[in-house]
XYZ file of C-alpha atoms in Angstrom:
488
model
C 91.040 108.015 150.202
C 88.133 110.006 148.193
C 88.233 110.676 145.010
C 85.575 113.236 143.419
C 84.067 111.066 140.864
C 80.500 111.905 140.049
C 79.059 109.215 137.780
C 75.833 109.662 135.486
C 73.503 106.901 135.733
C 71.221 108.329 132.895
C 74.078 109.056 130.235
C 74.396 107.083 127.092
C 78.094 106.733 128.089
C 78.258 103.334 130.006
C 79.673 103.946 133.492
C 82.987 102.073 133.379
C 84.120 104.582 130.524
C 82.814 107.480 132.415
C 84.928 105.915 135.415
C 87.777 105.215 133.159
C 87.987 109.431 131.764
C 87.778 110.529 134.917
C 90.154 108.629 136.163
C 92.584 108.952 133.884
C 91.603 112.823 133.933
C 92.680 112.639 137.553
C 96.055 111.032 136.486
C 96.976 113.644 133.595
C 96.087 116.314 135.756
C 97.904 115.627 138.388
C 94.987 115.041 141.571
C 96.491 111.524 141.124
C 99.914 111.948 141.491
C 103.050 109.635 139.787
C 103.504 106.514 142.488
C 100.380 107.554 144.308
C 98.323 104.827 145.838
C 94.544 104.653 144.651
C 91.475 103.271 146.585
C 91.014 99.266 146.466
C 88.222 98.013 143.728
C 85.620 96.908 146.728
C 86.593 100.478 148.692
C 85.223 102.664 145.223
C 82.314 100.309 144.390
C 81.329 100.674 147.765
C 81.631 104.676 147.632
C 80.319 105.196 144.469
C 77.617 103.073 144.841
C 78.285 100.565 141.688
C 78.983 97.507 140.778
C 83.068 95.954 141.829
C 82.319 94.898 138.405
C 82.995 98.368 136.776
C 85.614 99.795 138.911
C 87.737 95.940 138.158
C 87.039 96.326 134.581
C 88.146 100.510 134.349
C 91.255 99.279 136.653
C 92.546 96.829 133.965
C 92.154 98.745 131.198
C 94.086 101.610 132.953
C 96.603 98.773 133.841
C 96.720 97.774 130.523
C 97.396 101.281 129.180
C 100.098 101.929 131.325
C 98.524 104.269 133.649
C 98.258 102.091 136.934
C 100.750 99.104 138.389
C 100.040 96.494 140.455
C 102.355 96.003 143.574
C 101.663 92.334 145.243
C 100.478 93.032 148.875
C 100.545 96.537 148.734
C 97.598 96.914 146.420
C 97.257 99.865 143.203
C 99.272 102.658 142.026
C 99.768 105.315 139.777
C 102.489 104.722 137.452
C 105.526 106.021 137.783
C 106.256 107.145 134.350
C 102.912 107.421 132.592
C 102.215 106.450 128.565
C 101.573 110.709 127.830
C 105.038 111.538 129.224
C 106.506 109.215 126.468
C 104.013 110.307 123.811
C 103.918 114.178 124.568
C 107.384 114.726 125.616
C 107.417 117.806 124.214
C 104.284 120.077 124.189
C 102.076 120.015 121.720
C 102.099 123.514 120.567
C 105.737 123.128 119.826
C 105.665 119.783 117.608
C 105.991 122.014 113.950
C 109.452 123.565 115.142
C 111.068 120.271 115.442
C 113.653 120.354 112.836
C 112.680 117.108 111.066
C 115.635 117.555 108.438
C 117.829 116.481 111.054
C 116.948 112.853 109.945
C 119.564 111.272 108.115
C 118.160 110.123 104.733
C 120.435 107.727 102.449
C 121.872 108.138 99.030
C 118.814 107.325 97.562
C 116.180 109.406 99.851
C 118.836 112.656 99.372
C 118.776 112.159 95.210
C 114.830 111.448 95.437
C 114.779 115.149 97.482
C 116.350 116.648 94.852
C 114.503 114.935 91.852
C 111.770 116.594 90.070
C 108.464 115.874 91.586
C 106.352 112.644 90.740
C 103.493 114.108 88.640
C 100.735 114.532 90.457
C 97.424 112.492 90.478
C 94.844 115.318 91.562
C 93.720 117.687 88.402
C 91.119 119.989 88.461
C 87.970 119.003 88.161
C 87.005 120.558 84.292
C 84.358 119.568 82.370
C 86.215 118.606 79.368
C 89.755 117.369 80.374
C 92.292 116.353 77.374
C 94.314 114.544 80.105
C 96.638 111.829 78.469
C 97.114 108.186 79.105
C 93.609 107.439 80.532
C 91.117 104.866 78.380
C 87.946 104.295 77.691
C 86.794 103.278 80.956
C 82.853 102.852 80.226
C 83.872 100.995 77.562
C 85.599 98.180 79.757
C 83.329 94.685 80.132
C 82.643 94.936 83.692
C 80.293 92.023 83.370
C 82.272 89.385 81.805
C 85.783 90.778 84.280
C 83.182 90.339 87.127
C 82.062 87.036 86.266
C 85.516 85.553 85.962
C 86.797 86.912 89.243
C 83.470 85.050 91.021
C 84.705 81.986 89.000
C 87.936 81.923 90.442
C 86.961 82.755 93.411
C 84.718 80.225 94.182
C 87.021 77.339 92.191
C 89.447 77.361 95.029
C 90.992 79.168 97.638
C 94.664 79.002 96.265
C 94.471 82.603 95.329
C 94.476 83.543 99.383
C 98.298 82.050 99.900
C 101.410 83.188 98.741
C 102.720 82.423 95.285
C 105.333 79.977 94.532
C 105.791 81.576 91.410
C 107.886 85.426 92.062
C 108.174 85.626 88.176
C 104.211 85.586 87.710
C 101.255 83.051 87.162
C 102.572 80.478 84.770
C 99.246 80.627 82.609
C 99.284 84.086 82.409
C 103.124 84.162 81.250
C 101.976 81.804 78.787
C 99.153 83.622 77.291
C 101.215 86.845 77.255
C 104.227 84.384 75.294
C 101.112 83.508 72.726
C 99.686 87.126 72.432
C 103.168 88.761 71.802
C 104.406 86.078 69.579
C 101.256 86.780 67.374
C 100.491 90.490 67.504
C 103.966 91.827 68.147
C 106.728 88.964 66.971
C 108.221 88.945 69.968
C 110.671 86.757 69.822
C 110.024 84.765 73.627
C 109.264 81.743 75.833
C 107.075 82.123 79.397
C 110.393 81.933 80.937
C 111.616 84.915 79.862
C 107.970 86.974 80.648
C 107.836 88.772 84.565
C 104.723 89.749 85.450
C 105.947 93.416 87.119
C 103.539 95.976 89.270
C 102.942 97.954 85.822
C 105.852 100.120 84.109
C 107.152 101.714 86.608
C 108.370 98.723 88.924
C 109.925 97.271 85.647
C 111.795 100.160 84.984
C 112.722 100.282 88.815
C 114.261 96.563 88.565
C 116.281 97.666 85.604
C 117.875 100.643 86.870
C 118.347 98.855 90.494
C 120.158 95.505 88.784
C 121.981 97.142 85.355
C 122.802 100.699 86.469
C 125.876 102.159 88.724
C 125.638 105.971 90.211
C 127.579 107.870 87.715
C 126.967 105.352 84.121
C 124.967 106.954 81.315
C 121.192 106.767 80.360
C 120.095 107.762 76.596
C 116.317 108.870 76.293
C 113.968 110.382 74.031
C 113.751 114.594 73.845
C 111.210 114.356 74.598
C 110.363 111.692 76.552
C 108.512 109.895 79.152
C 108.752 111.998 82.723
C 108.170 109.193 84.728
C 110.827 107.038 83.254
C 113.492 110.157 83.921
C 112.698 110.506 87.131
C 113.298 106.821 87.873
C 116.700 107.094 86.170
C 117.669 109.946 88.189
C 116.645 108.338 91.628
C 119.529 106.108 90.515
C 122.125 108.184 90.229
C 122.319 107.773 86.590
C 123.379 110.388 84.079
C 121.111 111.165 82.071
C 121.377 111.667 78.181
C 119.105 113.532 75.963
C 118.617 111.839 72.608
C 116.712 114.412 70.044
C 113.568 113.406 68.773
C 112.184 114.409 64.784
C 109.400 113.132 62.606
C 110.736 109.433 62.655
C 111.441 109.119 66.369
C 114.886 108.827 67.897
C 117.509 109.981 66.146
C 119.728 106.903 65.875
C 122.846 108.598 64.739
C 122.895 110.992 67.294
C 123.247 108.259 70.078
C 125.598 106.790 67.785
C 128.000 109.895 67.736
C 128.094 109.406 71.534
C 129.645 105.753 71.786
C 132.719 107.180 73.980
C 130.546 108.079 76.441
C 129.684 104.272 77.574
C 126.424 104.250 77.082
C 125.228 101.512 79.505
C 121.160 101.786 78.483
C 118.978 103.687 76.026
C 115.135 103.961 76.804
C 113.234 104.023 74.143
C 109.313 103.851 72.619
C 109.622 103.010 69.278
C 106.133 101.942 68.260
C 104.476 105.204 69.456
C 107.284 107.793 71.083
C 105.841 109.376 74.076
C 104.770 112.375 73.464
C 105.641 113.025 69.521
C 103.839 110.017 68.273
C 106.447 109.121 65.859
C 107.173 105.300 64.602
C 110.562 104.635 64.158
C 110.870 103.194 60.604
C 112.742 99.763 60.050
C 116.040 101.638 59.057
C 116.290 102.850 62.183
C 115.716 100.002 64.175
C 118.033 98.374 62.694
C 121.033 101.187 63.261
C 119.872 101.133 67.002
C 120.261 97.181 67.114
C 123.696 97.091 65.597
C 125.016 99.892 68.021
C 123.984 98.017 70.921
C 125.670 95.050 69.553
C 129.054 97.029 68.303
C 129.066 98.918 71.901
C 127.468 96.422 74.363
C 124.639 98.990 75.520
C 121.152 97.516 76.697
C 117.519 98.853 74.789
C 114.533 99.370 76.843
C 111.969 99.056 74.881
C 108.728 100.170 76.143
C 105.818 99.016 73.993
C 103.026 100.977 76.047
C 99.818 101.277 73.708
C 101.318 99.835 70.173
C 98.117 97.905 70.039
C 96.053 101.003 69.013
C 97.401 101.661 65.267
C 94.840 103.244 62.367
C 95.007 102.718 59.199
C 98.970 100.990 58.873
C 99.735 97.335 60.384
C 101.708 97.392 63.293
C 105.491 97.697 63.717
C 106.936 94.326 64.646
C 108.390 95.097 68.235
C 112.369 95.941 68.026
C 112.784 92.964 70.650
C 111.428 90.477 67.732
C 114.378 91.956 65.604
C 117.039 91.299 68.257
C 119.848 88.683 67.565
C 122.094 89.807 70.314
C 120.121 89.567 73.407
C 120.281 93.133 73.541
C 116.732 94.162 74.170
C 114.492 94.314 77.325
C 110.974 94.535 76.471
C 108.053 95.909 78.454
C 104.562 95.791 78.100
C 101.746 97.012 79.629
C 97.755 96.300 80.300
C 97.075 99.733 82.190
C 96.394 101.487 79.070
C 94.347 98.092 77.269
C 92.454 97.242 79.809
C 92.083 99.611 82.794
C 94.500 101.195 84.922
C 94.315 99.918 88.329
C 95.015 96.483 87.327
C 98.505 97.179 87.307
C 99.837 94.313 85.909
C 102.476 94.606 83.543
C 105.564 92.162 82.221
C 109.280 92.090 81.260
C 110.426 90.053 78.702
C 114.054 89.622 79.416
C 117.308 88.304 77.543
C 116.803 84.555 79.390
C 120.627 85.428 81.032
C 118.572 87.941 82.897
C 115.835 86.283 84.023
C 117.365 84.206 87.694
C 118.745 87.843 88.686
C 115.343 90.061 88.031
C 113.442 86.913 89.473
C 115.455 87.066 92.130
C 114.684 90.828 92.746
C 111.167 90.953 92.113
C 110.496 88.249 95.109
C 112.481 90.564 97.103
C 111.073 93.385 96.216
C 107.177 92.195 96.750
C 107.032 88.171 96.846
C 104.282 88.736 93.952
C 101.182 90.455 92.365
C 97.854 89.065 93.845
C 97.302 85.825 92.036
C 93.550 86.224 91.721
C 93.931 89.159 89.181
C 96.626 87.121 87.253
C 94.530 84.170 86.924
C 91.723 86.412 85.350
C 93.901 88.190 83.453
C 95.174 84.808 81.982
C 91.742 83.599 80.954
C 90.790 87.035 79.422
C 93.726 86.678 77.157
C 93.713 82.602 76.049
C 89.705 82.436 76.081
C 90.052 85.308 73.418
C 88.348 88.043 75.132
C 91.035 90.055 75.331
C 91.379 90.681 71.387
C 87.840 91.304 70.746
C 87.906 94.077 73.197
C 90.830 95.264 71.218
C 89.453 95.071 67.888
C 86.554 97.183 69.585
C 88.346 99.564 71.514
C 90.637 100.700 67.871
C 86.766 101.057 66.556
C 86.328 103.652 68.983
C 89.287 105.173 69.323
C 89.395 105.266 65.754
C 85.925 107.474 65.461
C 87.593 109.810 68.320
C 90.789 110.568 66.770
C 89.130 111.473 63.397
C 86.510 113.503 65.105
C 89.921 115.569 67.060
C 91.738 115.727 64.135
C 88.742 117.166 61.984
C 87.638 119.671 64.686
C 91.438 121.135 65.532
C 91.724 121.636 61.365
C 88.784 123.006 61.325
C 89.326 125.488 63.910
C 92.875 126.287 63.604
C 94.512 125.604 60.074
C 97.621 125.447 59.639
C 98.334 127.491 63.184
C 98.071 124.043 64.306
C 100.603 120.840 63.273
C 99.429 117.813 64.392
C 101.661 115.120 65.492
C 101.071 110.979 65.499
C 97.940 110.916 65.240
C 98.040 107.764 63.545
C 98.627 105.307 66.644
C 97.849 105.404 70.188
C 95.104 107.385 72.527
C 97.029 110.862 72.501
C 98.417 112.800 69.941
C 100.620 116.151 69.742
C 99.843 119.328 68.862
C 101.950 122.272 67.899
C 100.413 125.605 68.165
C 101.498 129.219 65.969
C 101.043 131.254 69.322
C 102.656 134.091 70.965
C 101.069 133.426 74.458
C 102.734 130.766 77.058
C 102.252 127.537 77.481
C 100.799 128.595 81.307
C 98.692 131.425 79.504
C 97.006 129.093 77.164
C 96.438 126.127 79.893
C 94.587 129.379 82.184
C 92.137 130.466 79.169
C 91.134 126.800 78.750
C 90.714 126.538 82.268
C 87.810 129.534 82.111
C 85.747 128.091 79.606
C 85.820 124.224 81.307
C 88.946 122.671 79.557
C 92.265 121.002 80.612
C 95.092 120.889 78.548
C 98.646 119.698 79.238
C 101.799 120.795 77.977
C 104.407 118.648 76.443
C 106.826 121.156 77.997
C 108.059 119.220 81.285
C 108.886 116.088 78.617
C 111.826 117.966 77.369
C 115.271 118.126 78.585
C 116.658 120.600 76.454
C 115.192 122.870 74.236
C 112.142 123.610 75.984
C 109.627 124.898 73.082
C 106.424 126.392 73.865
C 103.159 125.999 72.322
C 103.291 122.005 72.292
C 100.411 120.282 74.121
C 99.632 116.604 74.703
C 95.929 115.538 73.234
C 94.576 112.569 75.014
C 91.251 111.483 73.442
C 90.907 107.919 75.380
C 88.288 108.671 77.685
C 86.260 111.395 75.410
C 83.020 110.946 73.652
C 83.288 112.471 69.882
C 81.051 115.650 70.650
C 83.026 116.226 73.530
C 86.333 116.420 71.460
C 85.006 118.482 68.806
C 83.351 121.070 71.705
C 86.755 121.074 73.619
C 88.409 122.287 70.321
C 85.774 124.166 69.497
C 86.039 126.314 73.243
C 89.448 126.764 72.623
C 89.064 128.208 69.415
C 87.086 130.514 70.991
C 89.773 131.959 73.533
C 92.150 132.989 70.740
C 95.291 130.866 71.941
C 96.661 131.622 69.076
């Protein structure tokens, strides 16, 4: 049997791959037909002048693909049923039409479908963005992180293997128990701390272990997005909670007790996006509703470590006498991030169950990032970069809150500025909220409205400052471009 095979001795392409395309050219076309016998390794050497060498090697791999079979005595054939014909069984042009919403997705897939979408990473790239949530970055000590990564890396190789510990690095629980104790009065032992994949995976165990389809969820109007969408992935119903100058409005929730409030999600210390501290009064209204009624608090303690010119709020878990607070903390907005390590601190009945979930859910975080982590925090680094960082942010928020009085007066109320790395304003303005995000867009700047926060009572005109990640001149030129677009 000949085969027409022509074989390039002068090609960069060694020649068993140019043997192996053609051949398998031959098979997809069709020369070499399904069950067909081909020529023996010594026959094509021999007729193509090369070594048995190449024509062995190109035979295995085509055996090995699926292309060719092997039949003991009778020699080498063409498969039957060829690897394409199960890979292209329909043709190619044709693939998009396939009505992939045939695929049966389950209760949780369906509500996740028909759940607002996740906010999305990708922004445009503006020379001055007033993006939220994002920190100082430059300001980070590379260096020092750098060094003790190499230190633990070279101490041992421990850090490869799994954990024995689902519930976090023992160390690092402990140096978060010591931290909180000190700075927020959290009231806690390292058994009740687990170290979580940031915010959103402990606000995923919560819903997951406490919350049936159908039971009720209080939050903030408004509130944090991605927290909503979490709840509604659940199933849960959700309940809007207004929000004024002193954060949630207790009584409100209160008026709702028939409805069986199962959990109330909360940020008490700086509400997301207001800004507004919930004053000791409050807190303790909220605490003795959840202990009259049974409910659960979330309380998310995000960036209460950035405060100006007032002390901090002791946390509402360090108030608790009822067990009736889950607290969770964060070191994205600290620190950096990508580290994604954040912590639970749960009631201690809580803490086998959620354990129990988390190893499920992803064994454990990588243990080399906990162990620096811990050492950051007990070796005191982590408090001096602090007590920088509010230095900085400090200097930025003045130079914001100068530059949008200056520019705008009293067309512009400004909201928490007193805590945190973002602050709200409210602008006098008879344009949208899309309109005035456009015209910033022309002269380099990116704003964000606080409008998708809301539930009800969508206002227009409120935007989200985040001043994190800008310099002072650029925060006082942002305002000062804006001013120049007439927004209002």
């Amino acid at each position: 049997m000949e085969l027409a095979i022509a074989l390039n001795n002068n090609s960069s392409k060694p020649l068993h791959q140019q043997l192996y395309e053609q051949l398998r050219q031959a098979i997809l076309s069709g020369r070499l037909t399904p069950g067909e016998k081909i020529p023996s390794t010594r026959f094509l050497a021999k007729s193509l002048s090369i070594s048995r060498f190449t024509v062995t090697t190109t035979y295995e791999q085509l055996l090995n693909e699926g292309y060719l079979e092997t039949v003991t005595g009778s020699g080498t054939f063409v498969c039957k049923q060829l690897p394409d014909d199960l890979i292209y069984s329909n043709p190619i042009e044709n693939i998009d039409k396939i009505n992939r919403s045939s695929i049966k997705l389950s209760m949780y897939g369906n509500t996740l479908v028909n759940t607002a979408n996740v906010p999305r990473i990708t922004e445009p790239k503006l020379e001055i963005n007033f993006r939220y949530g994002t920190p100082a970055l430059t300001e980070f000590p590379v260096k020092l992180w750098r060094r003790l990564l190499s230190h633990y890396c070279n101490t041992n190789l421990n850090w490869l293997d799994y954990s024995t510990e689902p519930n976090g690095y023992q160390p690092l629980r402990a140096a978060i128990t010591d931290y909180l104790t000190r700075s927020r009065a959290v009231n806690c032992v390292p058994e009740q701390i687990l170290i979580t994949n940031g915010t959103q995976q402990a606000l995923d165990l919560i819903l997951r272990l406490l919350i049936e389809p159908g039971e009720t969820v209080a939050i903030e109007n408004p509130g944090y997005l991605s927290a909503k969408i979490i709840f509604e992935t659940q199933n849960a119903r959700i309940l809007p909670i207004s929000v004024d100058n002193y954060g949630l409005v207790v009584q409100e929730l209160v008026n709702y007790t028939p409805q069986n409030i199962r959990l109330v999600y909360i940020t008490p210390s700086h509400q997301f996006p207001t800004g507004a501290i919930l004053p000791l009064q409050r807190r303790l209204e909220l605490l003795n509703w959840a202990q009259q009624t049974g409910g659960l608090i979330i309380e998310d303690d995000y960036d209460s470590e950035f405060r100006y010119s007032e002390k901090p709020i002791p946390a509402l878990q360090g108030l608790d006498q009822s067990d009736s607070v889950i607290y969770i903390g964060t070191f994205s907005k600290v620190l950096f991030p990508s580290l994604r390590i954040g912590y639970l601190v749960l009631p201690k009945s809580l803490v086998p169950i959620f354990t129990r979930a988390k190893w499920l859910c992803d064994r454990h975080l990588p243990i080399l990032e906990q162990q620096v982590l811990a050492d950051f925090i007990e070796s005191g680094y982590l408090e001096r970069h602090l007590r920088k960082m509010r230095s900085i942010y400090d200097k930025r928020r003045q130079s914001l809150v100068k530059s949008l009085k200056e520019h705008f007066g009293k067309s512009a109320e400004i909201l928490g500025e007193k805590a945190g790395i973002h602050l709200m304003v409210r602008f006098k303005t008879n344009l949208s909220d899309e309109e005035i995000i456009q015209r910033a867009a022309k002269v380099g700047i990116g704003m964000m409205s606080a409008n998708p926060h809301y539930l009800l009572n969508h206002p227009t005109g409120e935007f989200i400052f985040g001043y994190g990640e800008l310099t002072e001149s650029q925060l006082t030129e942002g305002i000062c471009r804006l001013a120049e677009v007439y927004i209002i």
